[in-house]
XYZ file of C-alpha atoms in Angstrom:
738
model
C 185.333 91.884 -0.465
C 184.861 91.678 -4.615
C 186.381 94.496 -5.825
C 185.123 95.527 -9.623
C 187.601 97.694 -10.903
C 187.674 98.920 -14.660
C 191.020 101.273 -14.354
C 192.949 99.583 -17.470
C 195.171 97.451 -18.004
C 198.423 97.972 -19.791
C 200.793 101.411 -20.041
C 201.357 102.613 -23.234
C 205.268 103.191 -21.895
C 204.834 99.417 -21.159
C 203.504 97.757 -17.885
C 200.949 96.725 -15.769
C 199.139 99.942 -14.489
C 197.010 97.884 -12.146
C 200.077 96.311 -10.897
C 201.978 99.321 -10.568
C 198.910 101.113 -8.682
C 198.442 98.117 -6.534
C 202.314 98.177 -5.531
C 201.724 102.506 -4.357
C 198.795 101.680 -2.078
C 201.087 99.038 -1.023
C 204.067 101.592 -0.222
C 201.601 104.107 0.609
C 199.604 101.314 3.540
C 202.987 100.557 5.055
C 204.265 104.317 5.145
C 200.581 104.496 6.627
C 201.235 102.374 9.734
C 205.100 104.412 10.083
C 204.015 107.425 10.542
C 200.688 105.723 13.291
C 204.447 104.324 15.850
C 205.662 107.886 14.749
C 202.348 109.657 16.071
C 201.825 106.679 19.147
C 205.630 107.317 20.293
C 206.079 111.377 19.831
C 202.663 111.050 21.849
C 204.874 108.650 24.498
C 207.584 110.773 24.879
C 204.884 114.387 25.745
C 203.391 112.539 28.154
C 205.971 111.106 30.643
C 207.174 115.609 30.288
C 203.945 116.737 31.312
C 203.818 113.883 34.015
C 204.008 115.387 37.593
C 205.813 112.865 38.787
C 208.745 113.106 36.028
C 209.045 116.796 36.682
C 209.018 116.191 40.969
C 211.911 113.556 40.248
C 213.865 116.925 37.967
C 213.817 118.767 40.754
C 214.742 116.180 43.623
C 217.821 115.033 40.817
C 218.627 118.568 38.573
C 221.988 117.068 37.232
C 220.099 113.930 35.555
C 216.266 114.713 36.051
C 216.889 118.768 34.060
C 219.292 116.293 31.191
C 216.759 113.897 30.716
C 213.638 116.827 30.308
C 215.979 118.747 27.277
C 216.426 115.796 26.030
C 212.538 115.428 25.423
C 212.437 118.180 24.419
C 215.266 118.492 21.324
C 213.535 115.604 20.876
C 209.965 116.879 20.069
C 211.102 120.110 18.603
C 214.086 119.321 16.244
C 213.091 118.689 12.462
C 215.969 116.054 13.247
C 214.431 114.277 15.690
C 210.000 114.237 15.673
C 210.252 117.561 14.011
C 208.231 120.167 15.882
C 205.366 117.337 17.719
C 204.728 118.737 21.170
C 201.343 119.332 19.417
C 201.144 115.028 20.096
C 200.772 116.034 23.809
C 197.322 116.531 26.135
C 196.947 120.338 28.084
C 199.719 122.616 28.244
C 202.288 121.505 25.657
C 199.133 120.419 23.241
C 198.303 124.312 23.505
C 202.006 124.914 22.307
C 201.530 122.682 20.284
C 198.917 124.774 18.061
C 200.707 127.844 18.901
C 204.409 126.371 17.748
C 202.207 125.117 14.157
C 201.086 128.449 13.567
C 204.111 129.356 13.273
C 205.609 126.909 10.991
C 206.232 123.751 13.060
C 205.316 120.280 11.704
C 205.900 116.931 12.804
C 207.846 113.922 11.853
C 204.281 112.104 11.745
C 202.707 114.215 9.345
C 204.682 114.562 7.362
C 205.209 110.851 7.133
C 201.307 111.414 5.615
C 202.406 113.326 3.824
C 204.253 110.867 1.834
C 201.933 108.126 2.569
C 198.878 110.304 0.803
C 202.060 111.407 -2.368
C 202.023 107.722 -2.840
C 197.953 107.097 -2.740
C 197.350 109.883 -5.291
C 200.237 108.801 -7.046
C 198.935 105.321 -7.832
C 195.526 107.204 -8.636
C 197.271 108.956 -11.826
C 198.005 105.689 -13.053
C 194.866 104.884 -12.947
C 193.552 108.188 -14.213
C 195.665 109.377 -16.809
C 194.542 112.180 -18.112
C 194.884 113.259 -14.801
C 198.471 113.667 -15.153
C 197.647 115.086 -18.778
C 195.236 117.791 -17.318
C 197.385 121.248 -16.635
C 195.218 122.779 -14.526
C 195.371 119.111 -12.400
C 199.392 119.304 -12.399
C 199.328 122.690 -11.159
C 196.437 121.693 -8.534
C 198.125 119.704 -7.550
C 202.149 120.753 -7.182
C 200.559 124.300 -5.340
C 199.266 121.578 -2.352
C 201.540 119.012 -1.967
C 204.141 122.754 -2.558
C 202.607 124.024 1.519
C 201.985 127.520 -1.782
C 198.385 128.765 -0.455
C 198.711 131.373 -2.291
C 198.947 129.530 -5.393
C 196.972 126.427 -4.456
C 193.894 128.696 -4.969
C 194.585 130.207 -8.247
C 195.005 127.117 -9.256
C 191.428 125.870 -8.509
C 189.882 129.097 -9.644
C 191.723 129.008 -13.245
C 190.462 125.151 -12.783
C 187.038 125.768 -12.506
C 187.515 129.675 -14.378
C 188.424 126.957 -17.031
C 186.352 123.906 -16.583
C 183.444 124.895 -15.082
C 181.920 124.108 -11.443
C 181.039 120.506 -12.651
C 183.923 119.428 -14.790
C 186.040 120.930 -11.904
C 184.202 118.897 -8.920
C 184.409 115.213 -11.793
C 188.076 115.976 -12.993
C 188.495 116.820 -8.373
C 186.269 113.638 -7.403
C 189.418 110.052 -7.535
C 191.932 112.718 -5.563
C 189.727 115.149 -3.916
C 190.020 113.094 -0.711
C 193.950 113.046 -1.599
C 194.572 116.556 -1.083
C 191.869 117.601 0.975
C 194.392 115.827 3.184
C 197.361 117.013 2.049
C 195.654 120.175 2.516
C 195.142 119.683 5.898
C 198.087 118.533 7.247
C 200.558 121.917 5.946
C 199.007 124.321 6.554
C 199.364 125.640 9.466
C 196.219 125.875 11.168
C 196.267 122.852 13.888
C 191.990 122.722 14.038
C 191.557 120.603 11.159
C 195.108 118.216 12.022
C 193.058 115.399 12.537
C 190.868 115.738 9.082
C 193.732 115.104 7.397
C 195.333 112.334 9.563
C 192.155 110.207 9.358
C 192.316 110.080 5.670
C 196.279 109.915 5.768
C 195.352 106.339 7.957
C 191.924 104.771 7.205
C 190.790 106.263 10.637
C 186.928 107.848 8.689
C 186.208 104.950 7.342
C 185.387 103.990 10.489
C 185.034 106.862 12.165
C 183.046 109.629 12.700
C 182.756 111.818 9.194
C 186.142 113.028 8.760
C 184.619 116.735 8.422
C 184.882 117.498 12.253
C 181.181 117.825 11.711
C 178.513 116.514 14.151
C 174.820 117.005 14.682
C 175.908 119.323 17.550
C 177.211 121.457 14.845
C 174.133 120.440 11.781
C 171.559 122.102 14.595
C 171.842 125.051 13.546
C 170.449 123.369 9.220
C 168.334 121.134 9.730
C 165.643 121.430 12.733
C 163.494 118.997 10.860
C 161.526 116.474 12.578
C 160.912 114.246 9.547
C 157.214 112.921 8.448
C 155.463 111.241 6.027
C 152.995 111.304 3.923
C 151.172 108.016 1.637
C 150.521 109.449 -1.986
C 149.321 108.347 -4.242
C 151.609 107.389 -7.724
C 149.896 109.401 -11.327
C 148.551 106.013 -13.982
C 151.298 106.538 -16.506
C 154.195 106.614 -13.511
C 152.128 103.742 -11.021
C 151.854 101.305 -15.420
C 155.834 102.331 -15.173
C 156.227 100.752 -11.570
C 158.097 97.996 -11.665
C 155.679 94.378 -11.755
C 158.562 91.702 -11.412
C 160.916 92.698 -8.682
C 164.782 92.832 -9.530
C 167.611 94.499 -9.508
C 167.655 96.656 -12.289
C 163.654 96.538 -11.459
C 164.503 98.473 -8.645
C 166.324 101.091 -9.767
C 164.513 101.952 -12.144
C 161.376 102.182 -9.870
C 164.033 104.750 -7.705
C 164.883 107.386 -11.109
C 160.982 106.389 -11.346
C 160.144 108.455 -8.523
C 162.681 111.025 -8.985
C 164.180 113.893 -6.386
C 160.756 116.058 -4.949
C 161.463 113.638 -1.979
C 159.388 109.904 -2.608
C 159.817 106.774 -1.451
C 158.115 103.585 -2.046
C 158.026 99.887 -0.605
C 156.631 97.213 -2.019
C 155.783 93.879 -1.110
C 157.537 90.947 -3.297
C 156.239 87.469 -3.619
C 159.752 85.690 -3.730
C 160.284 81.835 -5.837
C 159.731 80.687 -2.059
C 156.377 82.362 -2.512
C 157.106 84.009 1.689
C 156.504 87.846 1.245
C 159.301 90.062 1.533
C 159.723 93.848 1.668
C 161.502 96.603 -0.283
C 162.026 100.260 0.552
C 163.277 102.010 -2.264
C 165.081 105.690 -1.802
C 166.174 108.377 -3.872
C 168.989 110.391 -3.612
C 169.799 114.776 -3.083
C 167.099 117.090 -5.515
C 169.733 119.842 -7.108
C 169.573 123.523 -6.055
C 169.298 125.460 -3.271
C 167.844 123.346 -0.138
C 164.371 123.315 0.360
C 161.776 123.857 3.071
C 159.557 121.263 2.302
C 161.818 117.273 2.195
C 164.880 115.985 3.604
C 166.035 115.496 0.021
C 168.510 119.025 -1.048
C 171.443 119.454 0.410
C 171.281 120.521 3.635
C 169.389 116.563 4.300
C 172.020 115.156 2.349
C 174.490 115.819 5.048
C 172.383 115.802 7.644
C 171.641 112.200 6.787
C 175.863 112.002 6.566
C 176.491 113.029 9.899
C 173.316 112.180 12.214
C 171.998 109.169 12.292
C 168.857 110.096 13.289
C 168.551 113.094 10.543
C 164.580 113.744 8.756
C 164.766 111.882 6.181
C 165.539 108.720 8.559
C 163.370 109.525 10.447
C 161.105 110.080 7.536
C 161.779 106.227 6.685
C 160.434 105.436 9.533
C 157.293 107.195 9.719
C 156.500 105.379 6.611
C 157.953 101.916 7.523
C 155.500 102.139 10.807
C 151.713 103.729 8.256
C 152.369 101.032 6.356
C 152.270 98.832 9.019
C 155.154 95.691 8.122
C 154.779 93.304 9.910
C 157.641 93.025 13.033
C 160.383 89.705 11.706
C 159.460 90.657 8.144
C 162.673 89.955 5.577
C 163.347 94.075 4.175
C 165.408 95.152 1.504
C 167.395 98.591 1.042
C 168.052 100.339 -2.237
C 169.046 103.818 -2.028
C 171.071 106.023 -4.036
C 172.942 108.801 -3.088
C 171.014 110.316 -0.333
C 169.184 107.863 -0.309
C 171.608 105.592 -0.041
C 172.750 107.138 2.923
C 169.517 107.113 4.807
C 169.397 103.630 4.980
C 172.351 102.440 6.376
C 171.437 104.348 9.231
C 167.999 102.690 9.107
C 170.416 99.239 9.044
C 172.901 100.806 11.382
C 169.801 101.050 14.015
C 170.334 97.701 16.070
C 166.822 98.522 17.466
C 165.530 98.669 13.963
C 167.217 95.804 13.025
C 165.917 93.159 15.848
C 162.729 94.332 14.765
C 163.129 93.565 11.302
C 165.562 91.097 9.479
C 167.242 93.480 7.536
C 168.754 90.529 5.041
C 170.517 93.297 1.844
C 171.447 96.814 1.779
C 172.410 97.980 -1.970
C 173.717 101.940 -1.973
C 174.530 103.719 -5.288
C 176.229 106.373 -5.238
C 176.925 106.975 -1.677
C 179.576 108.164 0.757
C 178.796 105.087 3.564
C 181.699 103.970 4.290
C 181.581 105.056 7.813
C 179.663 103.130 8.006
C 178.081 99.647 9.329
C 174.637 97.847 9.977
C 174.053 96.235 13.363
C 173.363 92.566 12.098
C 175.805 91.239 10.740
C 173.551 88.211 8.275
C 173.377 91.372 6.581
C 174.372 91.722 2.750
C 175.732 95.050 1.967
C 176.715 95.788 -1.339
C 178.590 99.050 -2.671
C 178.814 101.018 -5.849
C 180.582 104.265 -6.840
C 182.015 106.269 -9.463
C 185.603 107.267 -9.244
C 184.560 109.820 -10.492
C 181.860 110.662 -8.205
C 182.119 114.073 -6.110
C 179.319 112.255 -3.327
C 181.245 109.007 -2.534
C 184.316 110.663 -1.681
C 182.214 112.087 1.187
C 183.162 109.385 3.865
C 186.531 110.548 3.864
C 187.538 107.362 1.502
C 188.737 108.753 -2.661
C 189.726 106.867 -5.121
C 193.523 106.957 -3.647
C 192.416 105.076 -0.461
C 189.999 103.105 -2.062
C 192.356 100.257 -2.236
C 194.317 100.781 0.275
C 191.882 100.602 3.421
C 189.119 97.828 3.087
C 187.108 98.744 5.846
C 185.054 96.357 5.236
C 186.002 93.263 3.586
C 182.673 91.318 3.676
C 181.148 93.996 1.549
C 180.077 93.238 -1.963
C 181.902 96.774 -3.139
C 181.812 97.768 -7.048
C 184.978 101.187 -8.522
C 184.520 102.022 -11.158
C 185.992 104.439 -13.675
C 182.982 105.725 -16.407
C 183.868 106.952 -19.273
C 181.953 110.705 -18.479
C 184.001 112.406 -16.760
C 181.247 115.282 -16.308
C 180.010 116.371 -12.759
C 176.098 115.388 -11.321
C 176.237 114.178 -14.484
C 178.559 110.784 -13.380
C 176.402 111.690 -10.588
C 172.672 110.580 -11.519
C 171.254 107.510 -11.124
C 170.894 107.276 -14.176
C 174.316 106.587 -15.571
C 174.700 103.937 -12.814
C 171.832 102.095 -14.384
C 172.885 102.162 -17.817
C 177.052 101.416 -16.028
C 175.887 98.346 -14.790
C 173.854 97.496 -17.853
C 175.951 97.786 -20.912
C 180.176 97.885 -18.074
C 179.619 95.830 -15.868
C 177.561 93.171 -16.479
C 179.060 90.598 -14.396
C 178.281 93.721 -10.955
C 174.958 93.539 -11.994
C 174.352 89.839 -12.349
C 175.881 89.567 -9.124
C 174.251 92.024 -7.180
C 170.369 90.661 -8.423
C 171.754 86.928 -7.679
C 171.709 88.446 -4.299
C 168.292 89.696 -3.907
C 167.081 86.443 -5.006
C 164.823 85.688 -2.786
C 163.386 89.184 -4.376
C 162.911 87.944 -7.545
C 158.815 87.258 -7.970
C 155.468 88.876 -8.223
C 155.298 93.093 -7.061
C 151.648 92.446 -4.366
C 151.686 96.086 -3.239
C 153.122 99.045 -3.950
C 152.951 102.176 -1.821
C 154.680 105.759 -2.411
C 154.952 108.435 1.184
C 156.463 111.511 -0.123
C 158.692 113.352 2.673
C 158.757 116.027 4.735
C 161.662 117.505 6.957
C 158.532 118.177 9.488
C 155.017 117.940 10.069
C 153.743 121.298 9.068
C 150.690 121.478 11.043
C 147.197 122.893 9.527
C 147.021 126.324 8.191
C 146.304 129.021 10.238
C 146.978 126.395 13.137
C 146.208 126.915 16.038
C 143.562 129.855 15.884
C 141.880 128.055 13.192
C 141.767 125.135 14.952
C 137.512 125.280 16.128
C 135.059 123.214 14.151
C 133.038 124.975 11.772
C 129.110 124.816 11.183
C 127.350 125.992 8.048
C 124.992 128.951 7.948
C 122.302 130.503 5.789
C 122.660 133.714 4.045
C 121.214 135.484 1.265
C 124.392 135.061 -0.898
C 124.967 131.566 -0.377
C 126.348 128.696 2.482
C 128.824 130.248 5.036
C 131.211 128.727 7.175
C 131.709 129.781 11.291
C 133.639 130.718 12.218
C 134.452 133.197 9.067
C 138.572 132.533 9.600
C 141.097 135.326 7.851
C 143.855 133.345 7.537
C 146.172 136.527 5.445
C 144.788 139.658 5.238
C 146.636 143.299 6.491
C 144.280 144.746 8.843
C 145.328 148.842 9.492
C 142.704 150.476 12.501
C 143.521 154.221 12.908
C 141.137 155.516 16.245
C 140.205 159.375 16.505
C 138.822 161.754 19.055
C 135.595 163.042 18.845
C 133.288 165.347 19.857
C 130.562 163.204 22.495
C 127.286 164.466 21.814
C 128.841 163.966 17.943
C 129.420 160.266 18.847
C 125.677 159.901 20.201
C 124.141 161.040 17.354
C 125.612 157.702 15.272
C 124.005 155.361 18.121
C 120.691 157.132 18.048
C 119.326 154.333 16.977
C 120.632 151.856 20.580
C 120.075 154.858 22.525
C 120.765 152.926 25.569
C 124.241 153.014 24.390
C 126.674 155.597 25.959
C 130.556 155.872 23.971
C 133.322 155.375 26.470
C 134.900 158.648 26.058
C 138.448 158.848 27.546
C 138.831 162.609 29.070
C 135.719 164.807 27.323
C 135.929 162.750 24.157
C 134.575 159.903 22.402
C 137.756 157.154 20.561
C 136.185 156.165 17.452
C 138.130 154.009 14.960
C 137.870 153.573 10.941
C 139.503 150.131 9.961
C 140.286 148.703 6.733
C 141.224 146.121 5.417
C 143.069 143.713 2.514
C 141.786 140.259 3.236
C 143.324 138.765 0.979
C 142.762 134.966 1.728
C 139.467 133.897 4.395
C 136.667 131.709 3.791
C 134.675 133.493 2.307
C 136.240 134.115 -0.698
C 138.995 137.592 -0.519
C 138.065 140.576 -0.400
C 138.388 144.176 1.019
C 136.301 146.721 3.762
C 136.518 149.283 5.217
C 134.044 149.921 8.847
C 133.750 152.387 11.146
C 132.777 151.985 15.278
C 131.935 153.831 17.643
C 134.336 152.422 21.362
C 131.120 151.877 23.183
C 130.614 151.069 27.511
C 129.424 148.183 29.022
C 126.054 147.891 27.612
C 124.278 146.949 31.516
C 126.702 149.089 33.810
C 128.045 150.925 31.663
C 130.817 153.555 33.531
C 133.240 156.402 32.511
C 136.716 154.379 31.311
C 135.064 151.830 30.173
C 137.014 151.451 27.407
C 140.641 150.839 29.195
C 139.433 148.976 32.413
C 138.019 146.387 30.386
C 140.998 146.441 27.592
C 142.829 144.092 30.881
C 140.213 141.556 30.144
C 139.570 138.362 28.156
C 136.834 139.273 25.068
C 134.715 136.387 25.939
C 134.390 137.978 29.002
C 134.355 141.549 28.151
C 130.885 143.722 28.158
C 132.549 146.522 26.516
C 133.344 147.090 22.493
C 132.665 148.575 18.999
C 129.881 149.279 18.059
C 129.840 148.858 13.196
C 128.062 152.528 12.410
C 129.287 152.023 8.894
C 130.668 148.806 6.445
C 131.761 148.374 3.151
C 132.558 145.356 1.162
C 133.257 144.191 -1.705
C 131.472 141.552 -2.528
C 128.383 140.224 -2.086
C 129.332 137.425 -0.013
C 130.702 139.867 2.289
C 128.050 141.862 2.765
C 124.845 139.635 3.508
C 127.325 136.986 6.301
C 127.994 141.278 7.144
C 124.295 141.598 7.847
C 122.980 138.755 8.553
C 125.857 136.849 10.713
C 126.990 139.906 13.191
C 123.891 142.475 12.600
C 126.544 144.849 10.107
C 124.490 148.081 8.204
C 127.132 146.621 5.240
C 126.609 148.140 1.652
C 128.584 146.808 -1.643
C 130.784 149.749 -1.984
C 135.210 149.572 -4.461
C 137.550 149.613 -1.295
C 140.983 149.817 -1.993
C 143.564 148.882 1.155
C 147.416 148.877 0.196
C 150.133 148.439 3.248
C 153.490 149.008 2.072
C 156.052 149.301 4.526
C 155.207 152.135 6.532
C 152.915 153.821 4.333
C 149.314 153.627 4.314
C 146.688 153.866 0.508
C 142.519 153.046 1.498
C 140.627 154.622 -0.099
C 136.205 154.602 -0.590
C 134.756 154.910 -3.884
C 130.852 154.005 -5.160
C 130.691 151.267 -7.771
C 130.174 151.944 -11.249
C 127.450 151.032 -13.511
C 128.362 148.551 -16.580
C 130.003 150.539 -19.155
C 130.587 154.085 -17.012
C 134.058 155.415 -15.558
C 134.437 154.945 -11.662
C 134.600 158.272 -10.082
C 136.912 159.282 -7.675
C 137.509 158.308 -4.802
C 134.574 159.222 -1.952
C 136.942 158.465 0.965
C 140.041 158.224 1.114
C 142.925 157.714 4.463
C 147.068 157.835 2.922
C 150.295 159.000 4.186
C 152.717 157.667 6.517
C 152.231 155.582 9.257
C 156.052 156.581 11.316
C 157.878 154.787 13.399
C 155.857 152.553 15.450
C 156.682 150.003 18.463
C 155.883 146.029 18.745
C 152.452 146.189 20.650
C 150.292 142.407 21.973
C 147.173 141.754 19.960
C 143.611 142.276 21.682
C 140.508 140.800 20.814
C 137.927 142.874 20.104
C 134.131 142.513 20.601
C 131.798 143.929 17.660
C 128.472 145.342 18.019
C 125.666 145.299 15.524
C 122.437 145.315 15.243
C 119.460 143.424 13.844
C 115.960 144.140 13.408
C 115.325 142.490 15.930
C 118.211 142.185 18.892
C 121.750 143.214 18.913
C 124.092 140.624 18.091
C 127.409 141.046 20.029
C 130.264 138.626 17.870
C 133.884 138.429 18.904
C 137.540 138.546 17.425
C 139.765 136.012 17.874
C 143.390 137.803 16.494
C 147.523 135.358 15.822
C 149.491 137.867 14.689
C 151.893 141.141 14.783
C 150.634 144.569 15.275
C 152.089 147.999 15.273
C 151.747 150.651 17.545
C 152.107 154.207 15.967
C 151.385 157.042 18.886
C 152.429 159.375 15.869
C 151.527 158.686 12.487
C 150.920 161.253 9.550
C 148.514 159.610 8.022
C 144.599 162.197 7.525
C 141.184 162.050 6.231
C 140.315 162.728 3.138
C 136.301 163.180 1.900
C 135.760 163.878 -1.612
C 134.345 167.339 -1.819
C 130.438 167.837 -3.527
C 130.243 163.911 -2.363
C 126.963 162.985 -2.492
C 126.046 162.506 1.712
C 122.632 161.846 2.002
C 122.950 158.395 -0.556
C 126.819 157.095 1.256
C 126.815 156.126 4.731
C 129.809 156.209 4.829
C 130.628 160.305 4.275
C 128.278 161.299 6.599
C 128.784 160.086 9.505
C 132.140 160.665 8.804
C 131.481 164.561 8.120
C 129.092 164.454 10.656
C 132.279 163.646 13.556
C 134.238 166.429 11.670
C 136.625 163.398 10.889
C 136.899 165.436 7.177
C 140.171 166.181 6.802
C 141.697 164.813 10.779
C 144.400 163.757 11.740
C 144.368 159.823 14.406
C 145.158 160.123 17.456
C 147.136 156.386 16.983
C 147.282 154.010 14.626
C 147.123 149.891 15.044
C 148.372 147.780 11.948
C 149.430 144.201 11.124
C 150.711 143.928 7.708
C 150.339 139.991 9.167
C 146.914 139.717 9.932
C 145.092 136.485 10.859
C 141.886 136.722 12.542
C 138.240 134.231 13.191
C 134.940 136.215 14.149
C 132.043 133.577 14.809
C 128.810 134.663 14.628
C 127.323 137.072 16.308
C 125.319 136.747 19.942
C 122.000 137.319 19.676
C 121.377 140.053 22.845
C 118.008 141.056 25.235
C 118.420 144.655 24.561
């Protein structure tokens, strides 16, 4: 292991800081080994005490057996013995031990482990004297080490208030692992002892991350499948990509990609003429979690705990799409979350059997709990001790020199003059440190990557996503479309309504009045419910539609089977699918707001459309739908001719029903199907009222004329169906022989 530690050489008091810190860490290592031995002795003693055979022997020989049992109990519970170490056993004794810890009991092994952590913290304070000079940090460390929870919380709040969250995090970073472990071992919560123990003894660096969070826990936060889409860079970024392979050139490429969910794959022709491949992976994007990219806080945690995270799966898909040949040499270069995702790839044995992962370079990444599947893979880790992110694997600045989980790695662990987080975590800061403060380390890594030094012959950027998003409106809109010609221009059929609001109000009217609206189609008979006929007044706000956005208001009469009409056909036919249904709604009046919708309604569906001002607004449970005349140029807008407004009232969920609509041209009757999706609400007692404007010219406006002829002026609907988020598709009308 090669380690670069720029912590300073001499203390103002005259002693060698590096040597003193080294001695403290050696002592911490010996003390942690003692803690492990003590814990093992407690576990063995607890196992003997809980052994049923030992219990049976004690019953057979009560004098000596009970004395032996009592000796073991005292050894596992007395402060002068192993402390309250019953919890080191399994089964019932473990529960007893946990209950004792809640009541304040402490085990000797934990106290010794805390001593090891304090020695490590002392070594960090020698290398980071600014921490010891900070009164807020001293107050926090004293409170944590003294097991004073309330005081520790107050000290942390004061630190955050005085320094701000970002500076406080960078101040805590060198001691974050040690303070977390001391807190876990000293508090009365027995469930987090394993967390502190793993940090104190270095087990966190050989197992799963020490936070105790598994992929099972993470499933509640991140269920993305991962996806990769090839994208093109703009002209300026394309010219800024490195044209020659080098370590700093690869880092500049990652910096160029930023943190918006993109990765880069490059082909580089090496000095020997062989084309090798470099995979670049940027880090976590700041701010709130994003649903469109795995490069966010949730994605970073998923990478840390789940080897098959969405980021890792997205990179795999990018590699598949790129077409890397089997057996190709591959170097993985990543920053922050990108470094974690690439290490997940490197430890995937199937991936390493397919490609030869020659190098992994992770900058500012917590990767110490991972190990590449191919032992020949050369790994370099570059971390700043004031960067909080690399400590998330359980290896802080104090534990870094105590435990060496990967002695064969090339490690650069340094102290930057800037202690600001997240500035010290940014790739730009790392690049500046490597070039200005760590030239030897930069040269060593570049030398290790010498097979990848040469001209870049191909570059491809991929946009990663949390999941492969289906097309808008899938699956309802996933149908073939055909062009149709109308007076207002070409139209694609079926017409797709991606985002709409729909409200359908049903009124009961006199059968004779309804039949009067069907006089031009006398062979159609209105469908009765009891002694009345149902008519539907529908209001739509189409916000996103293949015709272009528009609003509409339509009036329709429910009609029976055109060839074999029977009473109550509508109720019976609702049980059928729309494409096999023989009843439907005959549209008698229709108002739309655009010429495209007017032409499509007349020519595709045979409906008597007119252009008018239609306003439809559904806010919560309140509807406001109006119909007005189109004002002449320069003229004032008149009052609405028709108004349907009021509260829809309580509702219950209802299934969405596809519709059959009839229209009429000069030659034929047209039957069109409307397939729907989205949620629908049934309002059984709506408080709406329909009104026509007094004095409206019923002779010129068919809507007003028909509403008045049906006796609906001032009426309330029987019931209402509403859908705030409505999707539908409607094909062209099919001509019927009558």
